[in-house]
Amino acid sequence: MGAQTYPDFKLQQPQSSEVVIKGDTLTLNCTVSGSGPVGPVKWVKGWGSDNQTVYEQKGSFPRVMRAVPDPSNDFTIRISNVSLEDAGTYYCVKFCRINIVHTVVFRKGGGTKVSVHGEWAPSLSWWALLWGW
């Protein structure tokens, strides 16, 4: 990245957690602002050696799409037909391109912990409100 630090660059991943019902669509928000290094923004599930790329601008991800087609700063994604295996922590990550082949992490969001439930089940407090208990 050289001597440039890109002080005005911001990556915002506002959701710390999300709960979704199996079969529904999950929306994960991420926006970037300011100038940053050349390199892609990707979504990954997990962090470390076992992370899995769930979205990048190049590639085919059948259940994952950008919420707003190709704006320069909004990387919000939607994952359709969520399954129990989609539970985990997702990170929005800005990479810095080192050369034509290699990139390194420049910034990453705080992560969104996603919980997936098998079916919708109202809580007892919901029933209490409904029936006036």
Short mmCIF file of N, CA, C and O in Angstrom, two decimals:
data_model
loop_
_atom_site.label_atom_id
_atom_site.label_comp_id
_atom_site.label_asym_id
_atom_site.label_seq_id
_atom_site.Cartn_x
_atom_site.Cartn_y
_atom_site.Cartn_z
N MET A 1 0.82 -1.18 0.00
CA MET A 1 0.00 0.00 0.00
C MET A 1 0.87 1.25 0.00
O MET A 1 0.36 2.33 -0.13
N GLY A 2 2.14 1.10 0.19
CA GLY A 2 3.03 2.25 0.15
C GLY A 2 2.80 3.18 1.32
O GLY A 2 2.32 2.79 2.37
N ALA A 3 3.10 4.45 1.11
CA ALA A 3 3.00 5.43 2.19
C ALA A 3 1.59 5.96 2.37
O ALA A 3 1.31 6.61 3.36
N GLN A 4 0.69 5.69 1.43
CA GLN A 4 -0.67 6.22 1.54
C GLN A 4 -1.46 5.46 2.60
O GLN A 4 -1.44 4.24 2.63
N THR A 5 -2.16 6.20 3.45
CA THR A 5 -2.97 5.57 4.50
C THR A 5 -4.46 5.72 4.26
O THR A 5 -5.24 5.11 4.94
N TYR A 6 -4.87 6.59 3.32
CA TYR A 6 -6.28 6.79 2.99
C TYR A 6 -7.10 7.17 4.22
O TYR A 6 -8.02 6.44 4.61
N PRO A 7 -6.80 8.31 4.85
CA PRO A 7 -7.47 8.68 6.11
C PRO A 7 -8.97 8.93 5.97
O PRO A 7 -9.70 8.81 6.96
N ASP A 8 -9.46 9.25 4.76
CA ASP A 8 -10.89 9.54 4.62
C ASP A 8 -11.70 8.30 4.25
O ASP A 8 -12.92 8.36 4.13
N PHE A 9 -11.06 7.15 4.09
CA PHE A 9 -11.79 5.93 3.72
C PHE A 9 -12.53 5.38 4.92
O PHE A 9 -11.99 5.26 6.01
N LYS A 10 -13.81 5.05 4.70
CA LYS A 10 -14.62 4.44 5.76
C LYS A 10 -15.37 3.24 5.18
O LYS A 10 -15.88 3.31 4.07
N LEU A 11 -15.41 2.17 5.94
CA LEU A 11 -16.22 1.00 5.60
C LEU A 11 -17.20 0.83 6.74
O LEU A 11 -16.80 0.74 7.90
N GLN A 12 -18.48 0.82 6.42
CA GLN A 12 -19.52 0.71 7.45
C GLN A 12 -20.33 -0.56 7.23
O GLN A 12 -20.94 -0.75 6.18
N GLN A 13 -20.30 -1.40 8.24
CA GLN A 13 -21.11 -2.62 8.29
C GLN A 13 -21.93 -2.52 9.57
O GLN A 13 -21.50 -2.96 10.63
N PRO A 14 -23.11 -1.88 9.51
CA PRO A 14 -23.81 -1.48 10.73
C PRO A 14 -24.47 -2.58 11.56
O PRO A 14 -24.67 -2.41 12.75
N GLN A 15 -24.81 -3.70 10.95
CA GLN A 15 -25.53 -4.74 11.70
C GLN A 15 -24.55 -5.60 12.49
O GLN A 15 -23.63 -6.17 11.91
N SER A 16 -24.77 -5.73 13.78
CA SER A 16 -23.93 -6.65 14.56
C SER A 16 -24.53 -8.05 14.57
O SER A 16 -23.81 -9.03 14.72
N SER A 17 -25.86 -8.15 14.41
CA SER A 17 -26.49 -9.46 14.36
C SER A 17 -27.79 -9.38 13.57
O SER A 17 -28.40 -8.33 13.45
N GLU A 18 -28.17 -10.52 13.03
CA GLU A 18 -29.42 -10.67 12.27
C GLU A 18 -29.99 -12.04 12.56
O GLU A 18 -29.24 -13.02 12.70
N VAL A 19 -31.32 -12.11 12.62
CA VAL A 19 -32.01 -13.39 12.75
C VAL A 19 -32.89 -13.54 11.52
O VAL A 19 -33.60 -12.62 11.14
N VAL A 20 -32.83 -14.71 10.88
CA VAL A 20 -33.60 -14.94 9.66
C VAL A 20 -34.22 -16.34 9.75
O VAL A 20 -33.69 -17.23 10.40
N ILE A 21 -35.36 -16.47 9.11
CA ILE A 21 -36.07 -17.75 9.07
C ILE A 21 -35.63 -18.52 7.82
O ILE A 21 -35.49 -17.94 6.74
N LYS A 22 -35.42 -19.81 7.97
CA LYS A 22 -35.03 -20.67 6.86
C LYS A 22 -35.98 -20.44 5.67
O LYS A 22 -37.20 -20.39 5.84
N GLY A 23 -35.41 -20.25 4.49
CA GLY A 23 -36.19 -20.02 3.28
C GLY A 23 -36.40 -18.56 2.95
O GLY A 23 -36.74 -18.21 1.82
N ASP A 24 -36.20 -17.66 3.93
CA ASP A 24 -36.36 -16.22 3.69
C ASP A 24 -35.11 -15.63 3.04
O ASP A 24 -34.14 -16.34 2.77
N THR A 25 -35.13 -14.33 2.81
CA THR A 25 -34.01 -13.61 2.24
C THR A 25 -33.33 -12.79 3.34
O THR A 25 -33.99 -12.12 4.11
N LEU A 26 -32.01 -12.86 3.37
CA LEU A 26 -31.19 -12.13 4.34
C LEU A 26 -30.53 -10.96 3.64
O LEU A 26 -29.98 -11.11 2.55
N THR A 27 -30.61 -9.77 4.24
CA THR A 27 -29.93 -8.59 3.71
C THR A 27 -28.80 -8.20 4.65
O THR A 27 -29.02 -8.05 5.85
N LEU A 28 -27.60 -8.07 4.10
CA LEU A 28 -26.42 -7.66 4.86
C LEU A 28 -25.92 -6.34 4.28
O LEU A 28 -25.63 -6.25 3.09
N ASN A 29 -25.83 -5.32 5.13
CA ASN A 29 -25.50 -3.96 4.68
C ASN A 29 -24.01 -3.66 4.79
O ASN A 29 -23.38 -3.99 5.79
N CYS A 30 -23.50 -2.97 3.76
CA CYS A 30 -22.11 -2.51 3.77
C CYS A 30 -21.99 -1.35 2.79
O CYS A 30 -22.42 -1.46 1.63
N THR A 31 -21.43 -0.24 3.26
CA THR A 31 -21.14 0.88 2.37
C THR A 31 -19.70 1.34 2.63
O THR A 31 -19.17 1.16 3.72
N VAL A 32 -19.11 1.89 1.59
CA VAL A 32 -17.78 2.47 1.71
C VAL A 32 -17.85 3.92 1.27
O VAL A 32 -18.71 4.29 0.46
N SER A 33 -16.96 4.74 1.81
CA SER A 33 -16.90 6.14 1.41
C SER A 33 -15.47 6.62 1.48
O SER A 33 -14.62 6.02 2.16
N GLY A 34 -15.20 7.71 0.80
CA GLY A 34 -13.85 8.24 0.75
C GLY A 34 -13.02 7.48 -0.25
O GLY A 34 -13.47 6.51 -0.87
N SER A 35 -11.79 7.92 -0.44
CA SER A 35 -10.93 7.25 -1.40
C SER A 35 -10.12 6.18 -0.69
O SER A 35 -9.65 6.36 0.44
N GLY A 36 -9.99 5.04 -1.35
CA GLY A 36 -9.23 3.92 -0.80
C GLY A 36 -8.33 3.35 -1.87
O GLY A 36 -8.33 3.81 -3.01
N PRO A 37 -7.59 2.34 -1.52
CA PRO A 37 -6.68 1.73 -2.49
C PRO A 37 -7.44 0.96 -3.56
O PRO A 37 -8.61 0.59 -3.37
N VAL A 38 -6.79 0.71 -4.67
CA VAL A 38 -7.37 -0.12 -5.72
C VAL A 38 -7.49 -1.53 -5.17
O VAL A 38 -6.56 -2.05 -4.56
N GLY A 39 -8.64 -2.13 -5.37
CA GLY A 39 -8.87 -3.50 -4.90
C GLY A 39 -10.35 -3.74 -4.69
O GLY A 39 -11.14 -2.79 -4.55
N PRO A 40 -10.75 -4.99 -4.66
CA PRO A 40 -12.16 -5.34 -4.57
C PRO A 40 -12.73 -5.24 -3.16
O PRO A 40 -11.98 -5.19 -2.18
N VAL A 41 -14.06 -5.22 -3.08
CA VAL A 41 -14.79 -5.40 -1.82
C VAL A 41 -15.47 -6.76 -1.94
O VAL A 41 -16.10 -7.06 -2.95
N LYS A 42 -15.32 -7.58 -0.91
CA LYS A 42 -15.92 -8.91 -0.91
C LYS A 42 -16.67 -9.13 0.40
O LYS A 42 -16.42 -8.45 1.39
N TRP A 43 -17.58 -10.08 0.38
CA TRP A 43 -18.22 -10.57 1.60
C TRP A 43 -17.66 -11.96 1.88
O TRP A 43 -17.61 -12.80 0.97
N VAL A 44 -17.24 -12.20 3.12
CA VAL A 44 -16.76 -13.52 3.50
C VAL A 44 -17.51 -13.99 4.73
O VAL A 44 -17.93 -13.19 5.57
N LYS A 45 -17.69 -15.29 4.80
CA LYS A 45 -18.32 -15.91 5.97
C LYS A 45 -17.19 -16.53 6.78
O LYS A 45 -16.41 -17.33 6.26
N GLY A 46 -17.10 -16.15 8.06
CA GLY A 46 -16.02 -16.62 8.91
C GLY A 46 -14.79 -15.76 8.72
O GLY A 46 -14.73 -14.92 7.81
N TRP A 47 -13.81 -15.94 9.60
CA TRP A 47 -12.57 -15.16 9.49
C TRP A 47 -11.42 -16.08 9.82
O TRP A 47 -11.50 -16.92 10.69
N GLY A 48 -10.34 -15.92 9.11
CA GLY A 48 -9.17 -16.76 9.31
C GLY A 48 -9.01 -17.74 8.17
O GLY A 48 -9.55 -17.53 7.07
N SER A 49 -8.33 -18.82 8.43
CA SER A 49 -7.98 -19.76 7.35
C SER A 49 -9.19 -20.49 6.78
O SER A 49 -9.14 -20.98 5.66
N ASP A 50 -10.28 -20.57 7.53
CA ASP A 50 -11.45 -21.32 7.04
C ASP A 50 -12.57 -20.42 6.52
O ASP A 50 -13.71 -20.84 6.42
N ASN A 51 -12.24 -19.15 6.19
CA ASN A 51 -13.32 -18.29 5.70
C ASN A 51 -13.75 -18.71 4.29
O ASN A 51 -13.01 -19.39 3.59
N GLN A 52 -14.95 -18.30 3.94
CA GLN A 52 -15.54 -18.67 2.65
C GLN A 52 -16.06 -17.41 1.98
O GLN A 52 -16.82 -16.65 2.59
N THR A 53 -15.65 -17.15 0.75
CA THR A 53 -16.15 -15.99 0.01
C THR A 53 -17.59 -16.27 -0.39
O THR A 53 -17.89 -17.28 -1.03
N VAL A 54 -18.50 -15.37 0.00
CA VAL A 54 -19.91 -15.54 -0.36
C VAL A 54 -20.33 -14.56 -1.45
O VAL A 54 -21.34 -14.76 -2.10
N TYR A 55 -19.54 -13.47 -1.64
CA TYR A 55 -19.82 -12.55 -2.73
C TYR A 55 -18.56 -11.78 -3.09
O TYR A 55 -17.82 -11.32 -2.21
N GLU A 56 -18.31 -11.65 -4.37
CA GLU A 56 -17.31 -10.73 -4.90
C GLU A 56 -17.83 -10.26 -6.26
O GLU A 56 -18.69 -10.89 -6.85
N GLN A 57 -17.31 -9.15 -6.72
CA GLN A 57 -17.84 -8.54 -7.94
C GLN A 57 -17.66 -9.44 -9.16
O GLN A 57 -18.46 -9.40 -10.07
N LYS A 58 -16.62 -10.23 -9.16
CA LYS A 58 -16.41 -11.18 -10.25
C LYS A 58 -16.74 -12.55 -9.71
O LYS A 58 -16.36 -12.90 -8.60
N GLY A 59 -17.44 -13.35 -10.49
CA GLY A 59 -17.78 -14.68 -10.04
C GLY A 59 -19.28 -14.88 -10.03
O GLY A 59 -20.05 -13.94 -10.20
N SER A 60 -19.68 -16.11 -9.84
CA SER A 60 -21.09 -16.45 -9.85
C SER A 60 -21.49 -16.99 -8.48
O SER A 60 -20.90 -17.95 -7.98
N PHE A 61 -22.46 -16.34 -7.87
CA PHE A 61 -22.97 -16.75 -6.56
C PHE A 61 -24.49 -16.81 -6.70
O PHE A 61 -25.17 -15.79 -6.54
N PRO A 62 -25.03 -18.00 -7.03
CA PRO A 62 -26.44 -18.12 -7.42
C PRO A 62 -27.46 -17.53 -6.45
O PRO A 62 -28.44 -16.96 -6.88
N ARG A 63 -27.25 -17.65 -5.15
CA ARG A 63 -28.24 -17.15 -4.19
C ARG A 63 -27.90 -15.77 -3.66
O ARG A 63 -28.63 -15.23 -2.84
N VAL A 64 -26.77 -15.19 -4.08
CA VAL A 64 -26.32 -13.91 -3.54
C VAL A 64 -26.27 -12.87 -4.64
O VAL A 64 -25.73 -13.11 -5.72
N MET A 65 -26.86 -11.70 -4.35
CA MET A 65 -26.80 -10.61 -5.32
C MET A 65 -26.68 -9.28 -4.60
O MET A 65 -27.05 -9.16 -3.44
N ARG A 66 -26.14 -8.29 -5.30
CA ARG A 66 -26.07 -6.94 -4.75
C ARG A 66 -27.49 -6.40 -4.64
O ARG A 66 -28.31 -6.59 -5.53
N ALA A 67 -27.78 -5.71 -3.56
CA ALA A 67 -29.11 -5.14 -3.35
C ALA A 67 -29.36 -3.99 -4.32
O ALA A 67 -30.48 -3.81 -4.80
N VAL A 68 -28.33 -3.20 -4.60
CA VAL A 68 -28.41 -2.09 -5.53
C VAL A 68 -27.38 -2.37 -6.61
O VAL A 68 -26.19 -2.45 -6.32
N PRO A 69 -27.81 -2.55 -7.86
CA PRO A 69 -26.87 -2.96 -8.90
C PRO A 69 -25.73 -1.95 -9.13
O PRO A 69 -25.97 -0.80 -9.44
N ASP A 70 -24.53 -2.41 -8.93
CA ASP A 70 -23.29 -1.71 -9.27
C ASP A 70 -23.12 -0.25 -8.90
O ASP A 70 -22.52 0.48 -9.67
N PRO A 71 -23.59 0.23 -7.75
CA PRO A 71 -23.14 1.56 -7.37
C PRO A 71 -21.70 1.45 -6.90
O PRO A 71 -21.24 0.37 -6.53
N SER A 72 -21.01 2.55 -6.88
CA SER A 72 -19.60 2.48 -6.51
C SER A 72 -19.38 2.31 -5.02
O SER A 72 -18.33 1.87 -4.60
N ASN A 73 -20.36 2.65 -4.19
CA ASN A 73 -20.10 2.64 -2.75
C ASN A 73 -21.02 1.76 -1.91
O ASN A 73 -20.81 1.64 -0.72
N ASP A 74 -22.05 1.15 -2.47
CA ASP A 74 -22.98 0.33 -1.70
C ASP A 74 -22.76 -1.14 -2.04
O ASP A 74 -23.01 -1.56 -3.16
N PHE A 75 -22.29 -1.90 -1.06
CA PHE A 75 -22.02 -3.32 -1.26
C PHE A 75 -22.97 -4.20 -0.46
O PHE A 75 -22.63 -5.32 -0.08
N THR A 76 -24.17 -3.67 -0.19
CA THR A 76 -25.22 -4.44 0.48
C THR A 76 -25.57 -5.63 -0.39
O THR A 76 -25.73 -5.50 -1.60
N ILE A 77 -25.70 -6.81 0.23
CA ILE A 77 -26.05 -8.01 -0.51
C ILE A 77 -27.32 -8.63 0.06
O ILE A 77 -27.70 -8.37 1.20
N ARG A 78 -27.95 -9.46 -0.78
CA ARG A 78 -29.11 -10.24 -0.37
C ARG A 78 -28.81 -11.71 -0.65
O ARG A 78 -28.40 -12.05 -1.75
N ILE A 79 -29.03 -12.54 0.36
CA ILE A 79 -28.88 -13.99 0.20
C ILE A 79 -30.27 -14.57 0.22
O ILE A 79 -31.00 -14.44 1.21
N SER A 80 -30.68 -15.18 -0.88
CA SER A 80 -32.04 -15.73 -0.99
C SER A 80 -32.08 -17.18 -0.51
O SER A 80 -31.06 -17.86 -0.45
N ASN A 81 -33.29 -17.62 -0.18
CA ASN A 81 -33.54 -19.00 0.21
C ASN A 81 -32.53 -19.47 1.27
O ASN A 81 -31.85 -20.47 1.09
N VAL A 82 -32.46 -18.73 2.37
CA VAL A 82 -31.49 -19.01 3.43
C VAL A 82 -31.70 -20.42 3.99
O VAL A 82 -32.82 -20.87 4.19
N SER A 83 -30.58 -21.11 4.22
CA SER A 83 -30.62 -22.45 4.82
C SER A 83 -29.95 -22.40 6.19
O SER A 83 -29.27 -21.42 6.54
N LEU A 84 -30.11 -23.45 6.97
CA LEU A 84 -29.50 -23.51 8.30
C LEU A 84 -27.98 -23.39 8.21
O LEU A 84 -27.34 -22.84 9.10
N GLU A 85 -27.40 -23.87 7.10
CA GLU A 85 -25.95 -23.81 6.91
C GLU A 85 -25.45 -22.38 6.69
O GLU A 85 -24.25 -22.12 6.75
N ASP A 86 -26.35 -21.44 6.44
CA ASP A 86 -25.95 -20.04 6.24
C ASP A 86 -25.68 -19.31 7.56
O ASP A 86 -25.19 -18.18 7.55
N ALA A 87 -25.97 -19.95 8.69
CA ALA A 87 -25.67 -19.32 9.99
C ALA A 87 -24.16 -19.13 10.11
O ALA A 87 -23.38 -19.96 9.65
N GLY A 88 -23.77 -18.02 10.72
CA GLY A 88 -22.35 -17.74 10.91
C GLY A 88 -22.13 -16.24 10.95
O GLY A 88 -23.08 -15.46 10.95
N THR A 89 -20.88 -15.83 10.97
CA THR A 89 -20.55 -14.41 11.00
C THR A 89 -20.01 -13.99 9.65
O THR A 89 -19.10 -14.63 9.11
N TYR A 90 -20.58 -12.91 9.12
CA TYR A 90 -20.24 -12.40 7.79
C TYR A 90 -19.50 -11.08 7.92
O TYR A 90 -19.88 -10.23 8.72
N TYR A 91 -18.47 -10.91 7.09
CA TYR A 91 -17.66 -9.70 7.10
C TYR A 91 -17.62 -9.07 5.71
O TYR A 91 -17.41 -9.77 4.71
N CYS A 92 -17.80 -7.78 5.66
CA CYS A 92 -17.59 -6.99 4.46
C CYS A 92 -16.12 -6.56 4.50
O CYS A 92 -15.67 -5.98 5.50
N VAL A 93 -15.37 -6.84 3.44
CA VAL A 93 -13.92 -6.63 3.47
C VAL A 93 -13.46 -5.87 2.22
O VAL A 93 -13.79 -6.26 1.09
N LYS A 94 -12.71 -4.81 2.44
CA LYS A 94 -12.06 -4.07 1.35
C LYS A 94 -10.62 -4.56 1.25
O LYS A 94 -9.90 -4.60 2.25
N PHE A 95 -10.23 -4.95 0.06
CA PHE A 95 -8.88 -5.44 -0.18
C PHE A 95 -8.07 -4.39 -0.92
O PHE A 95 -8.61 -3.53 -1.61
N CYS A 96 -6.76 -4.48 -0.78
CA CYS A 96 -5.82 -3.64 -1.51
C CYS A 96 -5.07 -4.55 -2.48
O CYS A 96 -4.51 -5.57 -2.07
N ARG A 97 -5.06 -4.17 -3.74
CA ARG A 97 -4.37 -4.96 -4.75
C ARG A 97 -2.87 -4.68 -4.68
O ARG A 97 -2.44 -3.54 -4.81
N ILE A 98 -2.08 -5.71 -4.48
CA ILE A 98 -0.63 -5.60 -4.43
C ILE A 98 -0.05 -5.70 -5.85
O ILE A 98 0.82 -4.94 -6.24
N ASN A 99 -0.54 -6.67 -6.60
CA ASN A 99 -0.15 -6.84 -8.01
C ASN A 99 -1.30 -7.52 -8.72
O ASN A 99 -2.38 -7.68 -8.14
N ILE A 100 -1.09 -7.96 -9.92
CA ILE A 100 -2.20 -8.52 -10.72
C ILE A 100 -2.81 -9.77 -10.09
O ILE A 100 -3.96 -10.10 -10.33
N VAL A 101 -2.06 -10.45 -9.24
CA VAL A 101 -2.53 -11.70 -8.65
C VAL A 101 -2.87 -11.59 -7.16
O VAL A 101 -3.79 -12.23 -6.69
N HIS A 102 -2.16 -10.77 -6.41
CA HIS A 102 -2.27 -10.76 -4.95
C HIS A 102 -3.00 -9.53 -4.42
O HIS A 102 -2.80 -8.43 -4.91
N THR A 103 -3.81 -9.79 -3.38
CA THR A 103 -4.46 -8.72 -2.64
C THR A 103 -4.25 -8.97 -1.15
O THR A 103 -3.99 -10.11 -0.74
N VAL A 104 -4.35 -7.91 -0.36
CA VAL A 104 -4.28 -8.03 1.10
C VAL A 104 -5.47 -7.27 1.69
O VAL A 104 -6.02 -6.37 1.06
N VAL A 105 -5.86 -7.64 2.90
CA VAL A 105 -6.97 -6.96 3.57
C VAL A 105 -6.55 -5.54 3.90
O VAL A 105 -5.51 -5.30 4.50
N PHE A 106 -7.39 -4.59 3.48
CA PHE A 106 -7.17 -3.19 3.84
C PHE A 106 -8.03 -2.81 5.04
O PHE A 106 -7.56 -2.29 6.02
N ARG A 107 -9.34 -3.09 4.97
CA ARG A 107 -10.27 -2.86 6.09
C ARG A 107 -11.32 -3.95 6.06
O ARG A 107 -11.70 -4.45 5.01
N LYS A 108 -11.85 -4.25 7.25
CA LYS A 108 -13.00 -5.17 7.32
C LYS A 108 -14.01 -4.62 8.30
O LYS A 108 -13.65 -3.90 9.23
N GLY A 109 -15.27 -4.95 8.04
CA GLY A 109 -16.33 -4.54 8.94
C GLY A 109 -16.26 -5.33 10.24
O GLY A 109 -15.50 -6.28 10.37
N GLY A 110 -17.10 -4.93 11.19
CA GLY A 110 -17.11 -5.56 12.50
C GLY A 110 -17.73 -6.95 12.52
O GLY A 110 -17.63 -7.66 13.51
N GLY A 111 -18.38 -7.33 11.44
CA GLY A 111 -19.01 -8.64 11.36
C GLY A 111 -20.48 -8.59 11.74
O GLY A 111 -20.89 -7.82 12.59
N THR A 112 -21.26 -9.41 11.06
CA THR A 112 -22.69 -9.57 11.36
C THR A 112 -22.92 -11.03 11.68
O THR A 112 -22.73 -11.90 10.81
N LYS A 113 -23.31 -11.32 12.93
CA LYS A 113 -23.59 -12.70 13.34
C LYS A 113 -25.01 -13.05 12.90
O LYS A 113 -25.98 -12.41 13.33
N VAL A 114 -25.12 -14.05 12.04
CA VAL A 114 -26.42 -14.45 11.48
C VAL A 114 -26.88 -15.74 12.14
O VAL A 114 -26.15 -16.74 12.16
N SER A 115 -28.10 -15.69 12.68
CA SER A 115 -28.74 -16.88 13.24
C SER A 115 -29.89 -17.26 12.32
O SER A 115 -30.65 -16.39 11.89
N VAL A 116 -30.02 -18.55 12.04
CA VAL A 116 -31.08 -19.03 11.16
C VAL A 116 -31.97 -19.96 11.96
O VAL A 116 -31.48 -20.89 12.61
N HIS A 117 -33.28 -19.69 11.93
CA HIS A 117 -34.24 -20.53 12.63
C HIS A 117 -35.03 -21.35 11.61
O HIS A 117 -35.30 -20.89 10.51
N GLY A 118 -35.40 -22.55 12.03
CA GLY A 118 -36.09 -23.48 11.12
C GLY A 118 -37.46 -23.02 10.71
O GLY A 118 -37.89 -23.27 9.61
N GLU A 119 -38.17 -22.34 11.59
CA GLU A 119 -39.50 -21.85 11.25
C GLU A 119 -39.84 -20.70 12.17
O GLU A 119 -39.25 -20.54 13.23
N TRP A 120 -40.81 -19.90 11.77
CA TRP A 120 -41.22 -18.77 12.57
C TRP A 120 -42.01 -19.27 13.75
O TRP A 120 -42.93 -20.08 13.62
N ALA A 121 -41.64 -18.83 14.95
CA ALA A 121 -42.37 -19.22 16.16
C ALA A 121 -42.51 -17.98 17.03
O ALA A 121 -41.53 -17.43 17.50
N PRO A 122 -43.73 -17.51 17.22
CA PRO A 122 -43.92 -16.32 18.04
C PRO A 122 -43.51 -16.59 19.49
O PRO A 122 -43.71 -17.68 20.01
N SER A 123 -42.95 -15.60 20.11
CA SER A 123 -42.55 -15.76 21.52
C SER A 123 -43.78 -15.65 22.41
O SER A 123 -44.84 -15.18 22.01
N LEU A 124 -43.62 -16.07 23.66
CA LEU A 124 -44.71 -16.00 24.63
C LEU A 124 -45.17 -14.56 24.81
O LEU A 124 -46.37 -14.29 24.92
N SER A 125 -44.23 -13.61 24.79
CA SER A 125 -44.62 -12.21 24.96
C SER A 125 -45.48 -11.73 23.80
O SER A 125 -46.37 -10.90 23.98
N TRP A 126 -45.24 -12.26 22.60
CA TRP A 126 -46.07 -11.90 21.44
C TRP A 126 -47.49 -12.38 21.67
O TRP A 126 -48.45 -11.66 21.44
N TRP A 127 -47.64 -13.63 22.17
CA TRP A 127 -48.97 -14.15 22.44
C TRP A 127 -49.65 -13.35 23.56
O TRP A 127 -50.85 -13.09 23.51
N ALA A 128 -48.88 -12.95 24.56
CA ALA A 128 -49.43 -12.17 25.66
C ALA A 128 -50.00 -10.85 25.15
O ALA A 128 -51.08 -10.41 25.57
N LEU A 129 -49.29 -10.20 24.23
CA LEU A 129 -49.78 -8.96 23.64
C LEU A 129 -51.06 -9.21 22.84
O LEU A 129 -52.03 -8.45 22.92
N LEU A 130 -51.04 -10.29 22.06
CA LEU A 130 -52.20 -10.60 21.21
C LEU A 130 -53.45 -10.86 22.05
O LEU A 130 -54.53 -10.38 21.72
N TRP A 131 -53.29 -11.60 23.13
CA TRP A 131 -54.45 -11.97 23.93
C TRP A 131 -54.66 -11.08 25.14
O TRP A 131 -55.56 -11.31 25.93
N GLY A 132 -53.82 -10.05 25.30
CA GLY A 132 -54.01 -9.10 26.39
C GLY A 132 -53.66 -9.63 27.76
O GLY A 132 -54.22 -9.21 28.75
N TRP A 133 -52.71 -10.56 27.82
CA TRP A 133 -52.29 -11.12 29.12
C TRP A 133 -51.41 -10.15 29.84
O TRP A 133 -50.57 -9.51 29.41
#
